[in-house]
Amino acid sequence: MDSLWWFVGAMALGIVEVFTLDLTFAMLAGGALAGGAAALLGLPWWVCVIIACAVAALLLFTLRPWLLKSIRAKGELIETNTAALVGGIARTLDLVSETAGRVKLNGEVWSARTPDDAPVIEEGTEVTVLEIRGATAIVAPEKEA
């Protein structure tokens, strides 16, 4: 009967994974399946918990990064939020320096900065987004990026 709870937990984690598509909950579900298998073998509950945690940690830190890298290499992972903006083209609305500036990126006005020790970028210049830090785009002139 104890193993049933492990499998129900694995199923619940799998359902959450369907909505997140992050592979984190899938790895936790794998740990729960391992805990359920241990429970089926009649091991004490505390051993099942240790096995579940060990398998989940192993999957999270070994299999998940490899899977994400493979998915990104195939171009099957669609970047969203700020990750989708990195590498995009923007136009400066005023001077952009290490301390201040604004750009128009994807139809929105963003605060912008240049990387450390980079020259000032003139108004109206097309720039490439190198990174997003909070709500600030780190940009460089398109020819330099």
PDB file of C-alpha atoms in Angstrom:
ATOM      1  CA  MET A   1       0.000   0.000   0.000  1.00  0.00           C
ATOM      2  CA  ASP A   2       2.904   2.366   0.719  1.00  0.00           C
ATOM      3  CA  SER A   3       4.129   2.016  -2.844  1.00  0.00           C
ATOM      4  CA  LEU A   4       0.790   3.274  -4.153  1.00  0.00           C
ATOM      5  CA  TRP A   5       1.411   6.705  -2.588  1.00  0.00           C
ATOM      6  CA  TRP A   6       4.781   6.910  -4.285  1.00  0.00           C
ATOM      7  CA  PHE A   7       3.228   6.161  -7.671  1.00  0.00           C
ATOM      8  CA  VAL A   8       0.389   8.644  -7.100  1.00  0.00           C
ATOM      9  CA  GLY A   9       3.002  11.255  -6.196  1.00  0.00           C
ATOM     10  CA  ALA A  10       4.982  10.444  -9.337  1.00  0.00           C
ATOM     11  CA  MET A  11       1.845  10.813 -11.414  1.00  0.00           C
ATOM     12  CA  ALA A  12       1.033  14.180  -9.802  1.00  0.00           C
ATOM     13  CA  LEU A  13       4.575  15.400 -10.475  1.00  0.00           C
ATOM     14  CA  GLY A  14       4.243  14.221 -14.079  1.00  0.00           C
ATOM     15  CA  ILE A  15       1.043  16.218 -14.480  1.00  0.00           C
ATOM     16  CA  VAL A  16       2.752  19.326 -13.100  1.00  0.00           C
ATOM     17  CA  GLU A  17       5.603  18.741 -15.585  1.00  0.00           C
ATOM     18  CA  VAL A  18       3.138  18.862 -18.470  1.00  0.00           C
ATOM     19  CA  PHE A  19       2.281  22.428 -17.472  1.00  0.00           C
ATOM     20  CA  THR A  20       5.833  23.645 -16.752  1.00  0.00           C
ATOM     21  CA  LEU A  21       7.860  21.864 -19.472  1.00  0.00           C
ATOM     22  CA  ASP A  22      11.007  22.477 -17.455  1.00  0.00           C
ATOM     23  CA  LEU A  23      11.998  18.822 -16.886  1.00  0.00           C
ATOM     24  CA  THR A  24      12.413  19.514 -13.156  1.00  0.00           C
ATOM     25  CA  PHE A  25       9.198  17.831 -12.099  1.00  0.00           C
ATOM     26  CA  ALA A  26       9.896  14.930 -14.465  1.00  0.00           C
ATOM     27  CA  MET A  27      13.146  14.283 -12.617  1.00  0.00           C
ATOM     28  CA  LEU A  28      11.347  14.475  -9.265  1.00  0.00           C
ATOM     29  CA  ALA A  29       8.755  12.041 -10.630  1.00  0.00           C
ATOM     30  CA  GLY A  30      11.615   9.687 -11.500  1.00  0.00           C
ATOM     31  CA  GLY A  31      12.747   9.863  -7.889  1.00  0.00           C
ATOM     32  CA  ALA A  32       9.222   9.103  -6.708  1.00  0.00           C
ATOM     33  CA  LEU A  33       9.090   6.088  -9.022  1.00  0.00           C
ATOM     34  CA  ALA A  34      12.346   4.835  -7.537  1.00  0.00           C
ATOM     35  CA  GLY A  35      10.913   5.308  -4.043  1.00  0.00           C
ATOM     36  CA  GLY A  36       7.817   3.356  -5.101  1.00  0.00           C
ATOM     37  CA  ALA A  37       9.949   0.556  -6.492  1.00  0.00           C
ATOM     38  CA  ALA A  38      11.848   0.407  -3.206  1.00  0.00           C
ATOM     39  CA  ALA A  39       8.545   0.274  -1.317  1.00  0.00           C
ATOM     40  CA  LEU A  40       7.408  -2.611  -3.538  1.00  0.00           C
ATOM     41  CA  LEU A  41      10.551  -4.489  -2.481  1.00  0.00           C
ATOM     42  CA  GLY A  42       9.437  -4.095   1.145  1.00  0.00           C
ATOM     43  CA  LEU A  43      12.150  -1.673   2.252  1.00  0.00           C
ATOM     44  CA  PRO A  44      11.431   0.591   5.251  1.00  0.00           C
ATOM     45  CA  TRP A  45       9.885   3.986   4.468  1.00  0.00           C
ATOM     46  CA  TRP A  46      13.018   5.919   5.436  1.00  0.00           C
ATOM     47  CA  VAL A  47      15.108   3.889   2.984  1.00  0.00           C
ATOM     48  CA  CYS A  48      12.516   4.612   0.289  1.00  0.00           C
ATOM     49  CA  VAL A  49      12.789   8.349   1.032  1.00  0.00           C
ATOM     50  CA  ILE A  50      16.585   8.228   0.796  1.00  0.00           C
ATOM     51  CA  ILE A  51      16.410   6.327  -2.496  1.00  0.00           C
ATOM     52  CA  ALA A  52      13.825   8.735  -3.903  1.00  0.00           C
ATOM     53  CA  CYS A  53      15.919  11.777  -2.951  1.00  0.00           C
ATOM     54  CA  ALA A  54      19.131  10.253  -4.289  1.00  0.00           C
ATOM     55  CA  VAL A  55      17.575   9.282  -7.624  1.00  0.00           C
ATOM     56  CA  ALA A  56      15.838  12.663  -8.000  1.00  0.00           C
ATOM     57  CA  ALA A  57      19.083  14.517  -7.262  1.00  0.00           C
ATOM     58  CA  LEU A  58      21.007  12.305  -9.673  1.00  0.00           C
ATOM     59  CA  LEU A  59      18.453  12.918 -12.416  1.00  0.00           C
ATOM     60  CA  LEU A  60      18.272  16.669 -11.720  1.00  0.00           C
ATOM     61  CA  PHE A  61      22.008  17.234 -11.828  1.00  0.00           C
ATOM     62  CA  THR A  62      23.036  14.782 -14.547  1.00  0.00           C
ATOM     63  CA  LEU A  63      20.225  13.873 -16.924  1.00  0.00           C
ATOM     64  CA  ARG A  64      18.283  17.166 -16.932  1.00  0.00           C
ATOM     65  CA  PRO A  65      21.193  19.423 -18.038  1.00  0.00           C
ATOM     66  CA  TRP A  66      22.103  16.975 -20.790  1.00  0.00           C
ATOM     67  CA  LEU A  67      18.489  16.776 -21.996  1.00  0.00           C
ATOM     68  CA  LEU A  68      18.093  20.562 -22.014  1.00  0.00           C
ATOM     69  CA  LYS A  69      21.343  20.955 -23.933  1.00  0.00           C
ATOM     70  CA  SER A  70      20.210  18.378 -26.491  1.00  0.00           C
ATOM     71  CA  ILE A  71      16.804  20.008 -26.917  1.00  0.00           C
ATOM     72  CA  ARG A  72      18.358  23.464 -27.348  1.00  0.00           C
ATOM     73  CA  ALA A  73      20.885  22.129 -29.879  1.00  0.00           C
ATOM     74  CA  LYS A  74      18.066  20.713 -32.001  1.00  0.00           C
ATOM     75  CA  GLY A  75      16.216  24.034 -31.802  1.00  0.00           C
ATOM     76  CA  GLU A  76      13.156  22.372 -30.317  1.00  0.00           C
ATOM     77  CA  LEU A  77      13.135  24.493 -27.152  1.00  0.00           C
ATOM     78  CA  ILE A  78      11.369  27.790 -27.708  1.00  0.00           C
ATOM     79  CA  GLU A  79      12.917  30.482 -25.528  1.00  0.00           C
ATOM     80  CA  THR A  80      10.445  32.745 -23.777  1.00  0.00           C
ATOM     81  CA  ASN A  81      10.490  35.857 -21.615  1.00  0.00           C
ATOM     82  CA  THR A  82      13.799  37.697 -21.457  1.00  0.00           C
ATOM     83  CA  ALA A  83      15.776  34.736 -22.837  1.00  0.00           C
ATOM     84  CA  ALA A  84      13.966  35.225 -26.150  1.00  0.00           C
ATOM     85  CA  LEU A  85      15.205  38.824 -26.350  1.00  0.00           C
ATOM     86  CA  VAL A  86      18.919  38.023 -26.112  1.00  0.00           C
ATOM     87  CA  GLY A  87      20.474  38.338 -29.546  1.00  0.00           C
ATOM     88  CA  GLY A  88      17.636  40.554 -30.764  1.00  0.00           C
ATOM     89  CA  ILE A  89      18.065  43.842 -32.595  1.00  0.00           C
ATOM     90  CA  ALA A  90      17.056  47.134 -30.956  1.00  0.00           C
ATOM     91  CA  ARG A  91      17.388  50.826 -31.830  1.00  0.00           C
ATOM     92  CA  THR A  92      18.763  53.337 -29.342  1.00  0.00           C
ATOM     93  CA  LEU A  93      16.399  56.171 -28.391  1.00  0.00           C
ATOM     94  CA  ASP A  94      19.121  58.273 -26.752  1.00  0.00           C
ATOM     95  CA  LEU A  95      22.802  57.964 -25.849  1.00  0.00           C
ATOM     96  CA  VAL A  96      23.537  54.609 -24.239  1.00  0.00           C
ATOM     97  CA  SER A  97      26.467  54.404 -21.826  1.00  0.00           C
ATOM     98  CA  GLU A  98      27.551  52.243 -18.901  1.00  0.00           C
ATOM     99  CA  THR A  99      25.164  54.134 -16.631  1.00  0.00           C
ATOM    100  CA  ALA A 100      22.156  55.238 -18.690  1.00  0.00           C
ATOM    101  CA  GLY A 101      20.245  54.881 -21.915  1.00  0.00           C
ATOM    102  CA  ARG A 102      17.080  53.627 -23.566  1.00  0.00           C
ATOM    103  CA  VAL A 103      16.367  51.362 -26.528  1.00  0.00           C
ATOM    104  CA  LYS A 104      13.282  50.270 -28.422  1.00  0.00           C
ATOM    105  CA  LEU A 105      13.198  46.480 -28.402  1.00  0.00           C
ATOM    106  CA  ASN A 106      10.299  44.471 -29.839  1.00  0.00           C
ATOM    107  CA  GLY A 107       8.105  47.580 -29.796  1.00  0.00           C
ATOM    108  CA  GLU A 108       8.809  48.318 -26.130  1.00  0.00           C
ATOM    109  CA  VAL A 109      11.072  50.913 -24.546  1.00  0.00           C
ATOM    110  CA  TRP A 110      13.736  49.349 -22.320  1.00  0.00           C
ATOM    111  CA  SER A 111      16.379  50.914 -20.146  1.00  0.00           C
ATOM    112  CA  ALA A 112      19.739  49.997 -21.619  1.00  0.00           C
ATOM    113  CA  ARG A 113      23.415  49.979 -20.713  1.00  0.00           C
ATOM    114  CA  THR A 114      26.636  49.106 -22.495  1.00  0.00           C
ATOM    115  CA  PRO A 115      28.994  46.449 -21.146  1.00  0.00           C
ATOM    116  CA  ASP A 116      31.734  47.668 -18.783  1.00  0.00           C
ATOM    117  CA  ASP A 117      34.390  49.861 -20.431  1.00  0.00           C
ATOM    118  CA  ALA A 118      32.490  50.007 -23.742  1.00  0.00           C
ATOM    119  CA  PRO A 119      32.185  53.281 -25.676  1.00  0.00           C
ATOM    120  CA  VAL A 120      28.984  55.338 -25.672  1.00  0.00           C
ATOM    121  CA  ILE A 121      26.469  54.383 -28.380  1.00  0.00           C
ATOM    122  CA  GLU A 122      24.851  57.237 -30.294  1.00  0.00           C
ATOM    123  CA  GLU A 123      21.098  57.786 -30.626  1.00  0.00           C
ATOM    124  CA  GLY A 124      19.469  55.957 -33.563  1.00  0.00           C
ATOM    125  CA  THR A 125      22.079  53.205 -33.718  1.00  0.00           C
ATOM    126  CA  GLU A 126      21.005  49.604 -34.251  1.00  0.00           C
ATOM    127  CA  VAL A 127      22.290  47.458 -31.402  1.00  0.00           C
ATOM    128  CA  THR A 128      22.259  43.801 -30.457  1.00  0.00           C
ATOM    129  CA  VAL A 129      21.039  42.689 -27.040  1.00  0.00           C
ATOM    130  CA  LEU A 130      23.843  40.805 -25.302  1.00  0.00           C
ATOM    131  CA  GLU A 131      22.080  40.142 -22.018  1.00  0.00           C
ATOM    132  CA  ILE A 132      19.064  41.129 -19.946  1.00  0.00           C
ATOM    133  CA  ARG A 133      19.744  42.097 -16.321  1.00  0.00           C
ATOM    134  CA  GLY A 134      16.467  42.657 -14.530  1.00  0.00           C
ATOM    135  CA  ALA A 135      14.655  45.222 -16.674  1.00  0.00           C
ATOM    136  CA  THR A 136      17.814  46.533 -18.346  1.00  0.00           C
ATOM    137  CA  ALA A 137      19.124  45.435 -21.725  1.00  0.00           C
ATOM    138  CA  ILE A 138      22.898  45.209 -22.054  1.00  0.00           C
ATOM    139  CA  VAL A 139      23.607  46.181 -25.655  1.00  0.00           C
ATOM    140  CA  ALA A 140      26.446  46.617 -28.129  1.00  0.00           C
ATOM    141  CA  PRO A 141      26.487  48.114 -31.621  1.00  0.00           C
ATOM    142  CA  GLU A 142      25.317  45.526 -34.129  1.00  0.00           C
ATOM    143  CA  LYS A 143      28.651  45.322 -35.956  1.00  0.00           C
ATOM    144  CA  GLU A 144      30.532  44.624 -32.686  1.00  0.00           C
ATOM    145  CA  ALA A 145      28.140  41.975 -31.386  1.00  0.00           C
TER     146      ALA A 145
END
